[in-house]
Short mmCIF file of C-alpha atoms in Angstrom, two decimals:
data_model
loop_
_atom_site.label_atom_id
_atom_site.label_comp_id
_atom_site.label_asym_id
_atom_site.label_seq_id
_atom_site.Cartn_x
_atom_site.Cartn_y
_atom_site.Cartn_z
CA UNK A 216 -18.17 -20.12 -11.06
CA UNK A 217 -16.13 -20.84 -14.20
CA UNK A 218 -12.53 -19.75 -14.63
CA UNK A 219 -13.65 -17.21 -17.22
CA UNK A 220 -16.18 -15.82 -14.75
CA UNK A 221 -13.48 -15.50 -12.09
CA UNK A 222 -11.21 -13.65 -14.49
CA UNK A 223 -13.90 -11.23 -15.66
CA UNK A 224 -15.10 -10.66 -12.10
CA UNK A 225 -11.56 -9.89 -10.93
CA UNK A 226 -11.04 -7.37 -13.73
CA UNK A 227 -14.45 -5.74 -13.19
CA UNK A 228 -14.14 -5.41 -9.42
CA UNK A 229 -10.61 -4.01 -9.64
CA UNK A 230 -11.60 -1.45 -12.26
CA UNK A 231 -14.80 -0.38 -10.49
CA UNK A 232 -13.07 -0.09 -7.11
CA UNK A 233 -10.50 2.30 -8.53
CA UNK A 234 -12.96 4.18 -10.74
CA UNK A 235 -15.02 5.32 -7.74
CA UNK A 236 -12.02 6.87 -5.97
CA UNK A 237 -12.52 10.53 -5.09
CA UNK A 238 -9.63 12.21 -3.32
CA UNK A 239 -10.73 13.89 -0.07
CA UNK A 240 -8.18 15.85 1.95
CA UNK A 241 -10.70 16.94 4.57
CA UNK A 242 -9.95 14.04 6.91
CA UNK A 243 -7.06 13.65 9.32
CA UNK A 244 -3.66 12.52 8.14
CA UNK A 245 -4.24 9.10 9.70
CA UNK A 246 -7.54 8.69 7.83
CA UNK A 247 -5.98 9.79 4.56
CA UNK A 248 -3.10 7.36 5.07
CA UNK A 249 -5.41 4.37 5.60
CA UNK A 250 -7.67 5.41 2.73
CA UNK A 251 -4.82 5.85 0.24
CA UNK A 252 -3.14 2.56 1.13
CA UNK A 253 -6.34 0.52 0.84
CA UNK A 254 -7.44 2.02 -2.47
CA UNK A 255 -3.96 1.81 -3.97
CA UNK A 256 -3.12 -1.75 -2.93
CA UNK A 257 -6.39 -3.69 -2.96
CA UNK A 258 -7.27 -3.70 -6.70
CA UNK A 259 -3.88 -4.88 -8.07
CA UNK A 260 -3.46 -7.40 -5.23
CA UNK A 261 -6.96 -8.77 -5.91
CA UNK A 262 -6.06 -9.22 -9.57
CA UNK A 263 -2.77 -10.93 -8.72
CA UNK A 264 -4.51 -13.33 -6.33
CA UNK A 265 -7.11 -14.09 -9.00
CA UNK A 266 -4.35 -14.89 -11.48
CA UNK A 267 -2.55 -17.01 -8.88
CA UNK A 268 -5.72 -18.98 -8.13
CA UNK A 269 -6.40 -19.61 -11.82
CA UNK A 270 -2.81 -20.68 -12.44
CA UNK A 271 -2.91 -23.02 -9.43
CA UNK A 272 -6.16 -24.69 -10.58
CA UNK A 273 -4.89 -25.14 -14.13
CA UNK A 274 -6.95 -25.44 -17.34
CA UNK A 275 -8.78 -28.62 -16.30
CA UNK A 276 -11.63 -29.45 -13.95
CA UNK A 277 -15.35 -28.83 -13.66
CA UNK A 278 -14.86 -25.12 -12.96
CA UNK A 279 -12.70 -24.54 -16.01
CA UNK A 280 -15.42 -24.62 -18.64
CA UNK A 281 -14.79 -23.89 -22.29
CA UNK A 282 -12.43 -21.02 -21.49
CA UNK A 283 -10.13 -23.08 -19.30
CA UNK A 284 -7.01 -22.82 -21.42
CA UNK A 285 -7.66 -19.19 -22.30
CA UNK A 286 -8.01 -18.17 -18.64
CA UNK A 287 -5.04 -20.29 -17.65
CA UNK A 288 -2.92 -18.56 -20.30
CA UNK A 289 -4.12 -15.11 -19.20
CA UNK A 290 -3.29 -15.91 -15.59
CA UNK A 291 0.21 -17.10 -16.46
CA UNK A 292 0.72 -14.03 -18.65
CA UNK A 293 -0.29 -11.68 -15.83
CA UNK A 294 1.99 -13.43 -13.33
CA UNK A 295 4.86 -13.39 -15.82
CA UNK A 296 4.26 -9.68 -16.44
CA UNK A 297 4.30 -9.01 -12.69
CA UNK A 298 7.58 -10.90 -12.35
CA UNK A 299 9.07 -9.05 -15.32
CA UNK A 300 8.07 -5.65 -13.96
CA UNK A 301 9.54 -6.59 -10.57
CA UNK A 302 12.87 -7.62 -12.14
CA UNK A 303 13.02 -4.45 -14.23
CA UNK A 304 12.20 -2.34 -11.16
CA UNK A 305 14.89 -4.09 -9.12
CA UNK A 306 17.42 -3.53 -11.92
CA UNK A 307 16.56 0.17 -12.01
CA UNK A 308 17.09 0.45 -8.27
CA UNK A 309 20.42 -1.34 -8.42
CA UNK A 310 21.60 0.76 -11.37
CA UNK A 311 20.72 4.07 -9.68
CA UNK A 312 22.38 3.07 -6.41
CA UNK A 313 25.54 1.98 -8.20
CA UNK A 314 25.65 5.15 -10.29
CA UNK A 315 25.30 7.34 -7.20
CA UNK A 316 28.28 5.66 -5.55
CA UNK A 317 30.44 5.71 -8.67
CA UNK A 318 29.78 9.39 -9.37
CA UNK A 319 30.24 10.57 -5.81
CA UNK A 320 33.00 13.10 -5.24
CA UNK A 321 33.56 11.81 -1.73
CA UNK A 322 31.98 10.12 1.23
CA UNK A 323 31.78 12.59 4.10
CA UNK A 324 30.42 12.86 7.62
CA UNK A 325 27.67 15.48 7.95
CA UNK A 326 26.92 16.12 11.61
CA UNK A 327 27.00 12.42 12.40
CA UNK A 328 25.45 11.18 9.14
CA UNK A 329 27.55 9.46 6.49
CA UNK A 330 26.76 10.81 3.02
CA UNK A 331 27.93 10.60 -0.58
CA UNK A 332 28.44 13.98 -2.25
CA UNK A 333 27.55 14.34 -5.94
CA UNK A 334 29.07 17.07 -8.09
CA UNK A 335 25.80 18.81 -8.97
CA UNK A 336 24.82 22.45 -8.52
CA UNK A 337 21.13 21.67 -7.99
CA UNK A 338 20.54 21.29 -4.24
CA UNK A 339 19.07 17.99 -3.20
CA UNK A 340 19.31 15.30 -0.55
CA UNK A 341 17.97 11.77 -0.84
CA UNK A 342 18.09 8.29 0.60
CA UNK A 343 19.22 5.84 -2.09
CA UNK A 344 18.82 2.10 -1.80
CA UNK A 345 16.36 -0.46 -0.46
CA UNK A 346 17.46 -2.48 2.57
CA UNK A 347 20.26 -0.22 3.75
CA UNK A 348 19.72 3.18 2.10
CA UNK A 349 22.62 5.59 1.82
CA UNK A 350 22.31 9.35 2.18
CA UNK A 351 23.26 11.24 -1.00
CA UNK A 352 23.59 15.03 -1.14
CA UNK A 353 24.66 17.41 -3.86
CA UNK A 354 27.50 19.90 -3.74
CA UNK A 355 24.90 22.60 -4.39
CA UNK A 356 23.04 21.74 -1.19
CA UNK A 357 26.21 22.01 0.90
CA UNK A 358 27.12 25.34 -0.67
CA UNK A 359 23.71 27.03 -0.65
CA UNK A 360 22.35 26.11 2.80
CA UNK A 361 23.79 27.23 6.11
CA UNK A 362 24.39 24.79 8.96
CA UNK A 363 21.01 25.28 10.63
CA UNK A 364 19.00 24.65 7.47
CA UNK A 365 21.28 21.80 6.38
CA UNK A 366 20.69 20.07 9.71
CA UNK A 367 16.94 20.41 9.13
CA UNK A 368 17.23 18.75 5.72
CA UNK A 369 19.33 15.94 7.19
CA UNK A 370 16.74 15.40 9.93
CA UNK A 371 14.07 15.00 7.25
CA UNK A 372 16.23 12.46 5.44
CA UNK A 373 16.83 10.55 8.67
CA UNK A 374 13.05 10.30 9.01
CA UNK A 375 12.85 8.48 5.67
CA UNK A 376 15.45 6.05 6.92
CA UNK A 377 13.65 5.64 10.25
CA UNK A 378 10.37 4.70 8.57
CA UNK A 379 11.98 2.48 5.92
CA UNK A 380 10.51 4.59 3.12
CA UNK A 381 12.93 3.31 0.48
CA UNK A 382 11.84 -0.28 1.09
CA UNK A 383 8.11 0.29 0.87
CA UNK A 384 8.55 2.68 -2.07
CA UNK A 385 10.28 -0.15 -3.90
CA UNK A 386 7.30 -2.48 -3.39
CA UNK A 387 4.63 0.15 -3.97
CA UNK A 388 6.46 1.48 -7.03
CA UNK A 389 6.31 -2.01 -8.51
CA UNK A 390 2.54 -2.13 -8.04
CA UNK A 391 2.25 1.37 -9.47
CA UNK A 392 3.85 0.30 -12.74
CA UNK A 393 1.94 -2.98 -12.81
CA UNK A 394 -1.44 -1.27 -12.32
CA UNK A 395 -0.83 1.92 -14.31
CA UNK A 396 -3.78 1.02 -16.57
CA UNK A 397 -6.24 1.10 -13.66
CA UNK A 398 -8.11 4.38 -13.00
CA UNK A 399 -6.66 6.88 -10.51
CA UNK A 400 -3.36 5.07 -10.04
CA UNK A 401 -1.39 8.30 -10.37
CA UNK A 402 -3.79 10.22 -8.11
CA UNK A 403 -3.31 7.70 -5.31
CA UNK A 404 0.44 7.56 -5.92
CA UNK A 405 0.74 11.31 -5.52
CA UNK A 406 -1.33 11.15 -2.33
CA UNK A 407 1.00 8.52 -0.89
CA UNK A 408 4.02 10.66 -1.77
CA UNK A 409 2.46 13.66 -0.06
CA UNK A 410 1.67 11.70 3.10
CA UNK A 411 5.15 10.19 3.11
CA UNK A 412 6.70 13.66 3.08
CA UNK A 413 4.28 14.98 5.72
CA UNK A 414 5.25 12.09 7.97
CA UNK A 415 8.96 12.75 7.47
CA UNK A 416 8.43 16.47 8.09
CA UNK A 417 6.56 15.73 11.33
CA UNK A 418 9.35 13.41 12.56
CA UNK A 419 12.03 15.96 11.69
CA UNK A 420 10.07 18.83 13.27
CA UNK A 421 10.29 17.03 16.61
CA UNK A 422 14.08 17.33 16.42
CA UNK A 423 14.65 20.68 14.71
CA UNK A 424 12.79 23.98 14.55
CA UNK A 425 9.73 23.50 12.26
CA UNK A 426 10.16 27.05 10.93
CA UNK A 427 13.74 26.30 9.92
CA UNK A 428 12.60 23.10 8.21
CA UNK A 429 9.95 25.05 6.30
CA UNK A 430 12.48 27.69 5.28
CA UNK A 431 14.84 24.98 4.03
CA UNK A 432 12.03 23.44 1.99
CA UNK A 433 11.19 26.78 0.37
CA UNK A 434 14.86 27.45 -0.38
CA UNK A 435 15.47 24.06 -1.96
CA UNK A 436 12.32 24.17 -4.08
CA UNK A 437 13.13 27.76 -5.03
CA UNK A 438 16.44 26.68 -6.53
CA UNK A 439 14.58 24.26 -8.79
CA UNK A 440 14.61 20.61 -7.82
CA UNK A 441 14.96 17.76 -10.29
CA UNK A 442 11.57 17.27 -11.92
CA UNK A 443 12.14 13.58 -12.66
CA UNK A 444 13.89 11.97 -9.68
CA UNK A 445 15.50 8.59 -10.12
CA UNK A 446 13.36 5.63 -9.14
CA UNK A 447 15.38 4.67 -6.07
CA UNK A 448 15.63 8.18 -4.57
CA UNK A 449 13.49 9.18 -1.59
CA UNK A 450 14.34 12.76 -0.86
CA UNK A 451 13.60 16.13 0.69
CA UNK A 452 11.82 17.69 -2.29
CA UNK A 453 12.46 15.36 -5.20
CA UNK A 454 8.79 14.85 -6.09
CA UNK A 455 7.81 18.50 -6.05
CA UNK A 456 7.57 18.61 -9.84
CA UNK A 457 4.05 17.16 -10.01
CA UNK A 458 1.48 19.36 -8.32
CA UNK A 459 4.37 21.19 -6.69
CA UNK A 460 2.44 24.25 -5.58
CA UNK A 461 -0.28 22.39 -3.70
CA UNK A 462 2.06 19.90 -2.08
CA UNK A 463 4.56 22.55 -1.04
CA UNK A 464 1.80 24.68 0.49
CA UNK A 465 0.37 21.69 2.34
CA UNK A 466 3.76 20.79 3.80
CA UNK A 467 4.42 24.36 4.89
CA UNK A 468 0.95 24.65 6.46
CA UNK A 469 1.47 21.36 8.29
CA UNK A 470 4.78 22.57 9.73
CA UNK A 471 3.12 25.76 10.95
CA UNK A 472 0.16 23.90 12.47
CA UNK A 473 1.84 20.98 14.21
CA UNK A 474 -0.73 20.65 16.99
CA UNK A 475 -3.78 20.92 14.74
CA UNK A 476 -2.73 18.43 12.08
CA UNK A 477 -2.73 15.34 14.27
CA UNK A 478 -0.30 12.45 14.03
CA UNK A 479 0.52 10.80 10.71
CA UNK A 480 -0.06 7.05 10.83
CA UNK A 481 3.13 5.07 10.32
CA UNK A 482 1.41 1.77 9.54
CA UNK A 483 -1.90 0.28 8.53
CA UNK A 484 -4.53 -0.21 11.21
CA UNK A 485 -6.15 -3.59 11.88
CA UNK A 486 -9.15 -2.40 9.91
CA UNK A 487 -6.87 -1.53 7.01
CA UNK A 488 -5.33 -4.99 7.05
CA UNK A 489 -8.82 -6.48 7.14
CA UNK A 490 -9.72 -4.57 3.98
CA UNK A 491 -6.54 -5.77 2.27
CA UNK A 492 -7.44 -9.30 3.33
CA UNK A 493 -10.24 -9.13 0.75
CA UNK A 494 -7.52 -9.54 -1.88
CA UNK A 495 -7.16 -13.16 -0.74
CA UNK A 496 -10.79 -14.04 -1.56
CA UNK A 497 -9.98 -15.54 -5.01
CA UNK A 498 -7.78 -18.14 -3.29
CA UNK A 499 -10.90 -19.54 -1.57
CA UNK A 500 -11.99 -20.96 -4.94
CA UNK A 501 -9.05 -23.40 -5.01
CA UNK A 502 -10.51 -25.99 -2.58
CA UNK A 503 -13.72 -26.13 -4.64
CA UNK A 504 -11.88 -26.91 -7.86
CA UNK A 505 -12.30 -30.49 -9.03
#
């Protein structure tokens, strides 16, 4: 296969894979988790591996054909774009984390959790950062929630820290921006956000009263959460602006039906990793390049 054929095949397969996505919430949380991860990650990773293979093989050789230099340039352009988006994304994370610390009124201890307090009336709580996220809460949250409901919110935030949500959101957010032109990117992104919050709710509900957690969620959303959360924030209800009604109802229903919902997968299964392994197929062309 020529380099041009590899490039066109990579683009076609990535587009068609995403175009056939149809969101189905009838399955278990574990099934939805595996499905969303595979469909979100595989197309952009397949394209990146195609570009990497073409860049590695260069514009020469029997496989290159007449479009050798063109495909080589496209591959380098895609890899450079990916690197540029990653640097911009990292800068945004660093800037938000630094701003949160600089604007904090104080660093306090909330029932055993260290937190920065921002002087904002809108109630919110979020984990900010990548490797070592820091809890950030608003003055409004401390003033408008009683101790029982505040502890429930903090338990939810501790779940995000437990699962390393800020780290994987950094990586997945990069792929989201890089593949925004592919079909159904936003649909899959919203599904991942929903499942992330369901998982954090389930973890927190094992430590606090699920009804109290649900009441806290309704109270916080009722006050009006930020519709456009900062990129580096992973929080209690920060993403409720898009499809808020459906997601809020699903989270409340899940809290009320703990036994029926089933566990939320915290990682990809072996089958899921096998599917993602298909992204490495373009690299198999390298040994055949002469």
